[in-house]
Amino acid sequence: MGVKSKAALAIGVLLLFLGSLWLHGGLDSHWDACGKGYNQVNESPRQRANSSGSRGSAGHRHLQECPGQTFQVSLLLSHLLASPAVASDVLLRPYLSSWDELVKFMEALGPMVGLISKEIQSKTSIIRELALLAEANPEAEVNPENTAGPEAGAGTLHPSQRSGAYRSVRSMIWVELRRGSVDFDRQTDSGCRTLLRLHRALLWLERFLDKLAEIPAAGLLRSPSELCREAYGTTLANHHTWFARRAAELAFIAMPERGFFFRLMCVQNQEELSTVLGRVVRAIGVVYDRTQKALEENGMLDLP
């Protein structure tokens, strides 16, 4: 059986499998929640394998729009760079816009990875809906981290705090804890739990893009399918059931070859790909590290 036939068979089997999960209440408990028999791995930023920091002297050049395609790496990078805020915070609007582009990226990789992106979209929608509800029903809540001092009143609020409870990661965490929206014992649709699922997926994509950007000394480039499977095995697989891990491995069989990624990123060779992805990976790393710190400080790395 040829490679194309194997890929077609894998797609058919996985569509049936994932479709059945979807019809029985969604993929959330399969793709995002780890059974109690599995150990979750909560890595600190220093434990992550990110070797992109020294790549590419041309990394500061402006990225141009790629004509004729939905995914735009230039937009992804601009949203990522706009996400960091003061006090080691992350702005939610550009953060979610970054995910919009990452969803387009995943959808470009084929129907299997595109199906996973549907779950990502459902989670970004949850946070956006919570933000809209908060805007429609503003509360007189003050995050002490954004005040001028312990005795500061509403008149001394940082301008960012007047923009809404869901303006940033830290403001969302503070408000949801104050409201009692976060349940540490059972699954809920709180913004914090939803963010944790996105946060885990972001690490997977960061690892994959980092590996895809590598230029091995021997000059032998591994297939994107192998790299994506390897990145998954050290990140999201730690939070998935056995069935979900097997389904993910089938999805990666149908991953496009490296030349597809050259076209998707509008580059001509591996060196140019390394430069572009190096910038993206570094920007993701900043967002990931800040989110990791905020979740860790509030004991939210293991929300059910």
PDB file of C-alpha atoms in Angstrom:
ATOM      1  CA  MET A   1       0.000   0.000   0.000  1.00  0.00           C
ATOM      2  CA  GLY A   2       1.458   3.355  -1.031  1.00  0.00           C
ATOM      3  CA  VAL A   3       1.918   6.396   1.171  1.00  0.00           C
ATOM      4  CA  LYS A   4      -1.101   8.168  -0.320  1.00  0.00           C
ATOM      5  CA  SER A   5      -3.281   5.103   0.235  1.00  0.00           C
ATOM      6  CA  LYS A   6      -2.124   4.839   3.851  1.00  0.00           C
ATOM      7  CA  ALA A   7      -2.833   8.507   4.398  1.00  0.00           C
ATOM      8  CA  ALA A   8      -6.314   8.176   2.888  1.00  0.00           C
ATOM      9  CA  LEU A   9      -7.043   5.162   5.066  1.00  0.00           C
ATOM     10  CA  ALA A  10      -5.808   6.974   8.160  1.00  0.00           C
ATOM     11  CA  ILE A  11      -7.997   9.961   7.361  1.00  0.00           C
ATOM     12  CA  GLY A  12     -11.058   7.785   6.928  1.00  0.00           C
ATOM     13  CA  VAL A  13     -10.510   5.865  10.159  1.00  0.00           C
ATOM     14  CA  LEU A  14      -9.763   8.991  12.166  1.00  0.00           C
ATOM     15  CA  LEU A  15     -12.746  10.903  10.816  1.00  0.00           C
ATOM     16  CA  LEU A  16     -15.029   8.089  11.910  1.00  0.00           C
ATOM     17  CA  PHE A  17     -13.397   7.894  15.326  1.00  0.00           C
ATOM     18  CA  LEU A  18     -13.319  11.614  16.052  1.00  0.00           C
ATOM     19  CA  GLY A  19     -16.768  12.088  14.584  1.00  0.00           C
ATOM     20  CA  SER A  20     -18.174   9.557  17.017  1.00  0.00           C
ATOM     21  CA  LEU A  21     -16.529  11.391  19.917  1.00  0.00           C
ATOM     22  CA  TRP A  22     -17.943  14.680  18.694  1.00  0.00           C
ATOM     23  CA  LEU A  23     -21.490  13.294  18.525  1.00  0.00           C
ATOM     24  CA  HIS A  24     -21.207  11.942  22.057  1.00  0.00           C
ATOM     25  CA  GLY A  25     -20.667  15.280  23.751  1.00  0.00           C
ATOM     26  CA  GLY A  26     -17.613  16.807  22.125  1.00  0.00           C
ATOM     27  CA  LEU A  27     -13.904  16.067  22.234  1.00  0.00           C
ATOM     28  CA  ASP A  28     -13.153  18.108  25.337  1.00  0.00           C
ATOM     29  CA  SER A  29     -12.969  15.265  27.822  1.00  0.00           C
ATOM     30  CA  HIS A  30     -10.909  13.187  25.388  1.00  0.00           C
ATOM     31  CA  TRP A  31      -8.515  15.767  24.021  1.00  0.00           C
ATOM     32  CA  ASP A  32      -8.211  18.177  26.935  1.00  0.00           C
ATOM     33  CA  ALA A  33      -8.803  16.340  30.181  1.00  0.00           C
ATOM     34  CA  CYS A  34      -6.485  13.713  31.511  1.00  0.00           C
ATOM     35  CA  GLY A  35      -7.989  10.683  33.231  1.00  0.00           C
ATOM     36  CA  LYS A  36      -7.163  10.438  36.897  1.00  0.00           C
ATOM     37  CA  GLY A  37      -4.949   7.465  36.112  1.00  0.00           C
ATOM     38  CA  TYR A  38      -2.593   9.663  34.057  1.00  0.00           C
ATOM     39  CA  ASN A  39       0.057  11.961  35.491  1.00  0.00           C
ATOM     40  CA  GLN A  40       0.029  15.530  34.219  1.00  0.00           C
ATOM     41  CA  VAL A  41       3.312  17.199  33.429  1.00  0.00           C
ATOM     42  CA  ASN A  42       3.404  20.917  34.251  1.00  0.00           C
ATOM     43  CA  GLU A  43       6.627  22.260  32.874  1.00  0.00           C
ATOM     44  CA  SER A  44       8.243  25.474  33.936  1.00  0.00           C
ATOM     45  CA  PRO A  45       9.452  27.782  31.158  1.00  0.00           C
ATOM     46  CA  ARG A  46      13.057  26.713  31.749  1.00  0.00           C
ATOM     47  CA  GLN A  47      12.151  23.060  31.184  1.00  0.00           C
ATOM     48  CA  ARG A  48      10.830  23.674  27.687  1.00  0.00           C
ATOM     49  CA  ALA A  49      13.074  22.661  24.799  1.00  0.00           C
ATOM     50  CA  ASN A  50      13.286  25.874  22.819  1.00  0.00           C
ATOM     51  CA  SER A  51      16.459  26.296  20.799  1.00  0.00           C
ATOM     52  CA  SER A  52      15.282  29.142  18.577  1.00  0.00           C
ATOM     53  CA  GLY A  53      16.833  32.024  20.478  1.00  0.00           C
ATOM     54  CA  SER A  54      20.002  32.215  18.364  1.00  0.00           C
ATOM     55  CA  ARG A  55      18.517  31.688  14.945  1.00  0.00           C
ATOM     56  CA  GLY A  56      18.790  34.032  12.011  1.00  0.00           C
ATOM     57  CA  SER A  57      20.450  37.448  11.890  1.00  0.00           C
ATOM     58  CA  ALA A  58      17.723  38.532   9.465  1.00  0.00           C
ATOM     59  CA  GLY A  59      15.040  37.850  12.058  1.00  0.00           C
ATOM     60  CA  HIS A  60      14.014  41.496  12.469  1.00  0.00           C
ATOM     61  CA  ARG A  61      12.908  42.062   8.896  1.00  0.00           C
ATOM     62  CA  HIS A  62       9.242  42.809   8.374  1.00  0.00           C
ATOM     63  CA  LEU A  63       7.282  39.791   7.166  1.00  0.00           C
ATOM     64  CA  GLN A  64       5.265  40.355   4.023  1.00  0.00           C
ATOM     65  CA  GLU A  65       1.749  39.093   3.392  1.00  0.00           C
ATOM     66  CA  CYS A  66       1.584  35.805   1.510  1.00  0.00           C
ATOM     67  CA  PRO A  67      -0.772  36.224  -1.475  1.00  0.00           C
ATOM     68  CA  GLY A  68      -3.478  33.705  -2.225  1.00  0.00           C
ATOM     69  CA  GLN A  69      -3.720  31.927   1.150  1.00  0.00           C
ATOM     70  CA  THR A  70      -5.800  32.236   4.302  1.00  0.00           C
ATOM     71  CA  PHE A  71      -3.072  31.738   6.893  1.00  0.00           C
ATOM     72  CA  GLN A  72      -0.677  34.680   7.218  1.00  0.00           C
ATOM     73  CA  VAL A  73       2.459  34.231   9.297  1.00  0.00           C
ATOM     74  CA  SER A  74       2.905  38.013   9.349  1.00  0.00           C
ATOM     75  CA  LEU A  75      -0.471  38.431  11.096  1.00  0.00           C
ATOM     76  CA  LEU A  76       0.320  35.645  13.534  1.00  0.00           C
ATOM     77  CA  LEU A  77       3.579  37.314  14.504  1.00  0.00           C
ATOM     78  CA  SER A  78       1.986  40.759  14.861  1.00  0.00           C
ATOM     79  CA  HIS A  79      -0.718  39.396  17.192  1.00  0.00           C
ATOM     80  CA  LEU A  80       1.841  37.508  19.269  1.00  0.00           C
ATOM     81  CA  LEU A  81       4.051  40.569  19.627  1.00  0.00           C
ATOM     82  CA  ALA A  82       1.033  42.658  20.701  1.00  0.00           C
ATOM     83  CA  SER A  83       0.024  40.197  23.445  1.00  0.00           C
ATOM     84  CA  PRO A  84       2.570  40.931  26.229  1.00  0.00           C
ATOM     85  CA  ALA A  85       1.449  43.643  28.644  1.00  0.00           C
ATOM     86  CA  VAL A  86       2.818  45.353  31.755  1.00  0.00           C
ATOM     87  CA  ALA A  87       3.444  43.383  34.957  1.00  0.00           C
ATOM     88  CA  SER A  88       4.217  40.131  33.112  1.00  0.00           C
ATOM     89  CA  ASP A  89       0.652  39.964  31.816  1.00  0.00           C
ATOM     90  CA  VAL A  90      -0.898  38.876  28.505  1.00  0.00           C
ATOM     91  CA  LEU A  91      -3.631  40.830  26.723  1.00  0.00           C
ATOM     92  CA  LEU A  92      -6.474  38.500  25.800  1.00  0.00           C
ATOM     93  CA  ARG A  93      -7.623  40.194  22.602  1.00  0.00           C
ATOM     94  CA  PRO A  94      -4.347  39.792  20.663  1.00  0.00           C
ATOM     95  CA  TYR A  95      -3.814  36.427  22.355  1.00  0.00           C
ATOM     96  CA  LEU A  96      -7.100  35.137  20.953  1.00  0.00           C
ATOM     97  CA  SER A  97      -6.334  36.743  17.590  1.00  0.00           C
ATOM     98  CA  SER A  98      -3.087  34.769  17.591  1.00  0.00           C
ATOM     99  CA  TRP A  99      -5.155  31.635  18.006  1.00  0.00           C
ATOM    100  CA  ASP A 100      -7.344  32.677  15.072  1.00  0.00           C
ATOM    101  CA  GLU A 101      -4.250  32.558  12.856  1.00  0.00           C
ATOM    102  CA  LEU A 102      -3.006  29.327  14.435  1.00  0.00           C
ATOM    103  CA  VAL A 103      -6.397  27.767  13.651  1.00  0.00           C
ATOM    104  CA  LYS A 104      -5.944  28.771  10.019  1.00  0.00           C
ATOM    105  CA  PHE A 105      -2.475  27.237  10.146  1.00  0.00           C
ATOM    106  CA  MET A 106      -3.837  23.933  11.449  1.00  0.00           C
ATOM    107  CA  GLU A 107      -6.679  23.901   8.946  1.00  0.00           C
ATOM    108  CA  ALA A 108      -4.159  24.333   6.136  1.00  0.00           C
ATOM    109  CA  LEU A 109      -2.466  21.089   7.219  1.00  0.00           C
ATOM    110  CA  GLY A 110      -5.426  18.951   6.209  1.00  0.00           C
ATOM    111  CA  PRO A 111      -8.766  17.675   7.511  1.00  0.00           C
ATOM    112  CA  MET A 112      -7.309  15.737  10.460  1.00  0.00           C
ATOM    113  CA  VAL A 113      -5.409  18.572  12.112  1.00  0.00           C
ATOM    114  CA  GLY A 114      -8.192  20.892  10.978  1.00  0.00           C
ATOM    115  CA  LEU A 115     -10.644  18.847  13.011  1.00  0.00           C
ATOM    116  CA  ILE A 116      -8.527  19.434  16.109  1.00  0.00           C
ATOM    117  CA  SER A 117      -8.697  23.156  15.362  1.00  0.00           C
ATOM    118  CA  LYS A 118     -12.478  23.054  15.801  1.00  0.00           C
ATOM    119  CA  GLU A 119     -11.930  22.341  19.483  1.00  0.00           C
ATOM    120  CA  ILE A 120      -9.546  25.291  19.676  1.00  0.00           C
ATOM    121  CA  GLN A 121     -12.179  27.553  18.138  1.00  0.00           C
ATOM    122  CA  SER A 122     -14.769  26.397  20.649  1.00  0.00           C
ATOM    123  CA  LYS A 123     -12.454  27.412  23.481  1.00  0.00           C
ATOM    124  CA  THR A 124     -11.582  30.838  22.112  1.00  0.00           C
ATOM    125  CA  SER A 125     -15.328  31.371  21.671  1.00  0.00           C
ATOM    126  CA  ILE A 126     -15.935  30.593  25.355  1.00  0.00           C
ATOM    127  CA  ILE A 127     -13.491  33.283  26.498  1.00  0.00           C
ATOM    128  CA  ARG A 128     -14.841  35.809  23.993  1.00  0.00           C
ATOM    129  CA  GLU A 129     -18.412  35.169  25.127  1.00  0.00           C
ATOM    130  CA  LEU A 130     -17.401  35.610  28.768  1.00  0.00           C
ATOM    131  CA  ALA A 131     -15.726  38.901  27.856  1.00  0.00           C
ATOM    132  CA  LEU A 132     -18.877  40.120  26.091  1.00  0.00           C
ATOM    133  CA  LEU A 133     -21.017  39.199  29.105  1.00  0.00           C
ATOM    134  CA  ALA A 134     -18.632  41.064  31.400  1.00  0.00           C
ATOM    135  CA  GLU A 135     -18.811  44.147  29.183  1.00  0.00           C
ATOM    136  CA  ALA A 136     -22.602  44.001  29.182  1.00  0.00           C
ATOM    137  CA  ASN A 137     -22.690  43.674  32.982  1.00  0.00           C
ATOM    138  CA  PRO A 138     -19.746  45.676  34.327  1.00  0.00           C
ATOM    139  CA  GLU A 139     -18.976  45.236  37.997  1.00  0.00           C
ATOM    140  CA  ALA A 140     -17.195  47.587  40.370  1.00  0.00           C
ATOM    141  CA  GLU A 141     -14.305  45.199  40.871  1.00  0.00           C
ATOM    142  CA  VAL A 142     -10.759  46.394  41.370  1.00  0.00           C
ATOM    143  CA  ASN A 143      -7.729  44.215  40.820  1.00  0.00           C
ATOM    144  CA  PRO A 144      -5.244  45.258  43.511  1.00  0.00           C
ATOM    145  CA  GLU A 145      -2.324  44.375  41.234  1.00  0.00           C
ATOM    146  CA  ASN A 146      -3.277  47.253  38.960  1.00  0.00           C
ATOM    147  CA  THR A 147      -3.704  49.963  41.585  1.00  0.00           C
ATOM    148  CA  ALA A 148      -1.244  52.592  42.704  1.00  0.00           C
ATOM    149  CA  GLY A 149      -1.056  51.124  46.193  1.00  0.00           C
ATOM    150  CA  PRO A 150      -2.956  49.155  48.840  1.00  0.00           C
ATOM    151  CA  GLU A 151      -5.164  52.140  49.656  1.00  0.00           C
ATOM    152  CA  ALA A 152      -5.801  53.156  46.044  1.00  0.00           C
ATOM    153  CA  GLY A 153      -9.371  53.769  44.991  1.00  0.00           C
ATOM    154  CA  ALA A 154     -11.168  53.716  41.671  1.00  0.00           C
ATOM    155  CA  GLY A 155      -9.718  57.075  40.701  1.00  0.00           C
ATOM    156  CA  THR A 156      -6.172  55.725  40.767  1.00  0.00           C
ATOM    157  CA  LEU A 157      -6.757  52.631  38.660  1.00  0.00           C
ATOM    158  CA  HIS A 158      -4.311  51.898  35.893  1.00  0.00           C
ATOM    159  CA  PRO A 159      -6.041  52.775  32.575  1.00  0.00           C
ATOM    160  CA  SER A 160      -5.880  49.117  31.518  1.00  0.00           C
ATOM    161  CA  GLN A 161      -8.008  48.069  34.488  1.00  0.00           C
ATOM    162  CA  ARG A 162     -10.897  50.234  33.300  1.00  0.00           C
ATOM    163  CA  SER A 163     -11.111  48.201  30.080  1.00  0.00           C
ATOM    164  CA  GLY A 164     -12.909  45.169  31.506  1.00  0.00           C
ATOM    165  CA  ALA A 165     -12.467  42.014  33.564  1.00  0.00           C
ATOM    166  CA  TYR A 166     -11.362  39.995  30.560  1.00  0.00           C
ATOM    167  CA  ARG A 167      -8.817  42.443  29.264  1.00  0.00           C
ATOM    168  CA  SER A 168      -5.865  40.260  30.220  1.00  0.00           C
ATOM    169  CA  VAL A 169      -4.932  36.869  31.630  1.00  0.00           C
ATOM    170  CA  ARG A 170      -4.300  38.201  35.113  1.00  0.00           C
ATOM    171  CA  SER A 171      -7.445  40.330  35.259  1.00  0.00           C
ATOM    172  CA  MET A 172      -9.521  37.318  34.160  1.00  0.00           C
ATOM    173  CA  ILE A 173      -7.913  35.093  36.789  1.00  0.00           C
ATOM    174  CA  TRP A 174      -8.447  37.668  39.546  1.00  0.00           C
ATOM    175  CA  VAL A 175     -12.073  38.344  38.668  1.00  0.00           C
ATOM    176  CA  GLU A 176     -13.047  34.690  38.231  1.00  0.00           C
ATOM    177  CA  LEU A 177     -11.438  33.738  41.536  1.00  0.00           C
ATOM    178  CA  ARG A 178     -13.266  36.595  43.255  1.00  0.00           C
ATOM    179  CA  ARG A 179     -16.573  35.505  41.726  1.00  0.00           C
ATOM    180  CA  GLY A 180     -16.011  31.853  42.575  1.00  0.00           C
ATOM    181  CA  SER A 181     -16.227  30.885  38.891  1.00  0.00           C
ATOM    182  CA  VAL A 182     -13.191  28.601  39.054  1.00  0.00           C
ATOM    183  CA  ASP A 183     -13.823  25.107  40.390  1.00  0.00           C
ATOM    184  CA  PHE A 184     -10.687  23.205  41.387  1.00  0.00           C
ATOM    185  CA  ASP A 185     -12.546  19.872  41.733  1.00  0.00           C
ATOM    186  CA  ARG A 186     -14.749  19.531  38.643  1.00  0.00           C
ATOM    187  CA  GLN A 187     -14.908  20.682  35.036  1.00  0.00           C
ATOM    188  CA  THR A 188     -16.513  24.041  34.308  1.00  0.00           C
ATOM    189  CA  ASP A 189     -16.566  26.496  31.422  1.00  0.00           C
ATOM    190  CA  SER A 190     -14.655  29.146  33.316  1.00  0.00           C
ATOM    191  CA  GLY A 191     -12.267  31.305  31.355  1.00  0.00           C
ATOM    192  CA  CYS A 192      -9.353  30.071  33.454  1.00  0.00           C
ATOM    193  CA  ARG A 193      -9.977  26.386  32.747  1.00  0.00           C
ATOM    194  CA  THR A 194     -10.494  27.159  29.075  1.00  0.00           C
ATOM    195  CA  LEU A 195      -7.272  29.174  28.978  1.00  0.00           C
ATOM    196  CA  LEU A 196      -5.364  26.240  30.486  1.00  0.00           C
ATOM    197  CA  ARG A 197      -6.457  24.007  27.587  1.00  0.00           C
ATOM    198  CA  LEU A 198      -5.345  26.619  25.053  1.00  0.00           C
ATOM    199  CA  HIS A 199      -2.115  27.048  26.990  1.00  0.00           C
ATOM    200  CA  ARG A 200      -1.298  23.345  26.707  1.00  0.00           C
ATOM    201  CA  ALA A 201      -2.044  23.328  22.990  1.00  0.00           C
ATOM    202  CA  LEU A 202       0.164  26.383  22.509  1.00  0.00           C
ATOM    203  CA  LEU A 203       3.138  24.498  23.943  1.00  0.00           C
ATOM    204  CA  TRP A 204       2.540  21.670  21.470  1.00  0.00           C
ATOM    205  CA  LEU A 205       2.527  24.067  18.518  1.00  0.00           C
ATOM    206  CA  GLU A 206       5.567  25.929  19.833  1.00  0.00           C
ATOM    207  CA  ARG A 207       7.509  22.666  20.101  1.00  0.00           C
ATOM    208  CA  PHE A 208       6.429  21.567  16.636  1.00  0.00           C
ATOM    209  CA  LEU A 209       7.370  24.860  14.973  1.00  0.00           C
ATOM    210  CA  ASP A 210      10.655  24.893  16.860  1.00  0.00           C
ATOM    211  CA  LYS A 211      11.525  21.431  15.573  1.00  0.00           C
ATOM    212  CA  LEU A 212      10.396  22.347  12.069  1.00  0.00           C
ATOM    213  CA  ALA A 213      12.798  25.292  12.136  1.00  0.00           C
ATOM    214  CA  GLU A 214      15.821  23.185  13.066  1.00  0.00           C
ATOM    215  CA  ILE A 215      18.756  22.901  10.654  1.00  0.00           C
ATOM    216  CA  PRO A 216      20.529  19.676  11.622  1.00  0.00           C
ATOM    217  CA  ALA A 217      24.301  19.613  11.404  1.00  0.00           C
ATOM    218  CA  ALA A 218      24.218  16.486   9.237  1.00  0.00           C
ATOM    219  CA  GLY A 219      21.871  18.183   6.803  1.00  0.00           C
ATOM    220  CA  LEU A 220      19.225  15.446   7.039  1.00  0.00           C
ATOM    221  CA  LEU A 221      15.785  16.983   7.618  1.00  0.00           C
ATOM    222  CA  ARG A 222      13.188  14.839   9.348  1.00  0.00           C
ATOM    223  CA  SER A 223       9.613  14.741   8.105  1.00  0.00           C
ATOM    224  CA  PRO A 224       7.081  17.182   9.582  1.00  0.00           C
ATOM    225  CA  SER A 225       4.930  14.178  10.495  1.00  0.00           C
ATOM    226  CA  GLU A 226       7.679  12.768  12.695  1.00  0.00           C
ATOM    227  CA  LEU A 227       8.417  16.174  14.236  1.00  0.00           C
ATOM    228  CA  CYS A 228       4.776  16.879  15.037  1.00  0.00           C
ATOM    229  CA  ARG A 229       4.341  13.445  16.597  1.00  0.00           C
ATOM    230  CA  GLU A 230       7.462  13.974  18.686  1.00  0.00           C
ATOM    231  CA  ALA A 231       6.311  17.421  19.854  1.00  0.00           C
ATOM    232  CA  TYR A 232       2.900  16.010  20.738  1.00  0.00           C
ATOM    233  CA  GLY A 233       4.459  13.173  22.716  1.00  0.00           C
ATOM    234  CA  THR A 234       6.212  15.603  25.070  1.00  0.00           C
ATOM    235  CA  THR A 235       3.277  17.995  25.526  1.00  0.00           C
ATOM    236  CA  LEU A 236      -0.416  17.304  24.891  1.00  0.00           C
ATOM    237  CA  ALA A 237      -0.037  13.534  25.084  1.00  0.00           C
ATOM    238  CA  ASN A 238       0.541  13.936  28.820  1.00  0.00           C
ATOM    239  CA  HIS A 239      -3.041  15.200  29.168  1.00  0.00           C
ATOM    240  CA  HIS A 240      -4.847  12.841  26.767  1.00  0.00           C
ATOM    241  CA  THR A 241      -6.422   9.426  27.086  1.00  0.00           C
ATOM    242  CA  TRP A 242      -4.993   6.388  25.316  1.00  0.00           C
ATOM    243  CA  PHE A 243      -7.651   6.603  22.595  1.00  0.00           C
ATOM    244  CA  ALA A 244      -6.995  10.283  21.962  1.00  0.00           C
ATOM    245  CA  ARG A 245      -3.248   9.647  21.680  1.00  0.00           C
ATOM    246  CA  ARG A 246      -3.794   6.888  19.119  1.00  0.00           C
ATOM    247  CA  ALA A 247      -6.132   9.138  17.123  1.00  0.00           C
ATOM    248  CA  ALA A 248      -3.579  11.966  17.179  1.00  0.00           C
ATOM    249  CA  GLU A 249      -0.854   9.654  15.880  1.00  0.00           C
ATOM    250  CA  LEU A 250      -3.091   8.685  12.972  1.00  0.00           C
ATOM    251  CA  ALA A 251      -3.700  12.357  12.223  1.00  0.00           C
ATOM    252  CA  PHE A 252       0.016  13.052  11.985  1.00  0.00           C
ATOM    253  CA  ILE A 253       0.452  10.369   9.306  1.00  0.00           C
ATOM    254  CA  ALA A 254      -1.345  12.665   6.861  1.00  0.00           C
ATOM    255  CA  MET A 255       0.848  15.682   7.693  1.00  0.00           C
ATOM    256  CA  PRO A 256       2.095  17.473   4.527  1.00  0.00           C
ATOM    257  CA  GLU A 257       5.730  17.256   3.488  1.00  0.00           C
ATOM    258  CA  ARG A 258       8.250  20.019   4.189  1.00  0.00           C
ATOM    259  CA  GLY A 259       7.819  21.738   0.824  1.00  0.00           C
ATOM    260  CA  PHE A 260       4.243  22.556   1.808  1.00  0.00           C
ATOM    261  CA  PHE A 261       5.509  24.526   4.815  1.00  0.00           C
ATOM    262  CA  PHE A 262       7.893  26.481   2.573  1.00  0.00           C
ATOM    263  CA  ARG A 263       4.897  27.635   0.538  1.00  0.00           C
ATOM    264  CA  LEU A 264       2.732  28.237   3.610  1.00  0.00           C
ATOM    265  CA  MET A 265       5.372  30.516   5.153  1.00  0.00           C
ATOM    266  CA  CYS A 266       6.314  32.105   1.816  1.00  0.00           C
ATOM    267  CA  VAL A 267       9.960  31.013   1.972  1.00  0.00           C
ATOM    268  CA  GLN A 268      12.242  29.297  -0.516  1.00  0.00           C
ATOM    269  CA  ASN A 269      14.354  26.981   1.623  1.00  0.00           C
ATOM    270  CA  GLN A 270      15.037  25.639   5.101  1.00  0.00           C
ATOM    271  CA  GLU A 271      17.285  28.549   6.067  1.00  0.00           C
ATOM    272  CA  GLU A 272      14.531  31.073   5.378  1.00  0.00           C
ATOM    273  CA  LEU A 273      11.989  28.856   7.133  1.00  0.00           C
ATOM    274  CA  SER A 274      14.261  28.690  10.164  1.00  0.00           C
ATOM    275  CA  THR A 275      14.508  32.481  10.310  1.00  0.00           C
ATOM    276  CA  VAL A 276      10.751  33.046  10.062  1.00  0.00           C
ATOM    277  CA  LEU A 277       9.773  30.286  12.471  1.00  0.00           C
ATOM    278  CA  GLY A 278      12.503  31.357  14.876  1.00  0.00           C
ATOM    279  CA  ARG A 279      10.756  34.713  15.252  1.00  0.00           C
ATOM    280  CA  VAL A 280       7.375  33.062  15.717  1.00  0.00           C
ATOM    281  CA  VAL A 281       8.661  30.564  18.277  1.00  0.00           C
ATOM    282  CA  ARG A 282      10.361  33.274  20.325  1.00  0.00           C
ATOM    283  CA  ALA A 283       7.162  35.345  20.342  1.00  0.00           C
ATOM    284  CA  ILE A 284       5.099  32.315  21.370  1.00  0.00           C
ATOM    285  CA  GLY A 285       7.625  31.611  24.113  1.00  0.00           C
ATOM    286  CA  VAL A 286       7.127  35.025  25.693  1.00  0.00           C
ATOM    287  CA  VAL A 287       3.341  34.605  25.709  1.00  0.00           C
ATOM    288  CA  TYR A 288       3.569  31.044  26.988  1.00  0.00           C
ATOM    289  CA  ASP A 289       5.978  31.901  29.807  1.00  0.00           C
ATOM    290  CA  ARG A 290       3.837  34.787  31.059  1.00  0.00           C
ATOM    291  CA  THR A 291       0.672  32.677  30.963  1.00  0.00           C
ATOM    292  CA  GLN A 292       2.445  29.793  32.672  1.00  0.00           C
ATOM    293  CA  LYS A 293       3.585  32.066  35.484  1.00  0.00           C
ATOM    294  CA  ALA A 294       0.116  33.542  36.018  1.00  0.00           C
ATOM    295  CA  LEU A 295      -1.550  30.118  36.106  1.00  0.00           C
ATOM    296  CA  GLU A 296       1.137  28.653  38.340  1.00  0.00           C
ATOM    297  CA  GLU A 297       0.959  31.499  40.863  1.00  0.00           C
ATOM    298  CA  ASN A 298      -2.777  30.836  41.253  1.00  0.00           C
ATOM    299  CA  GLY A 299      -2.519  27.043  41.426  1.00  0.00           C
ATOM    300  CA  MET A 300      -4.316  26.543  38.108  1.00  0.00           C
ATOM    301  CA  LEU A 301      -1.998  24.204  36.225  1.00  0.00           C
ATOM    302  CA  ASP A 302      -4.094  21.148  37.139  1.00  0.00           C
ATOM    303  CA  LEU A 303      -7.654  22.434  36.753  1.00  0.00           C
ATOM    304  CA  PRO A 304      -9.905  19.444  35.887  1.00  0.00           C
TER     305      PRO A 304
END
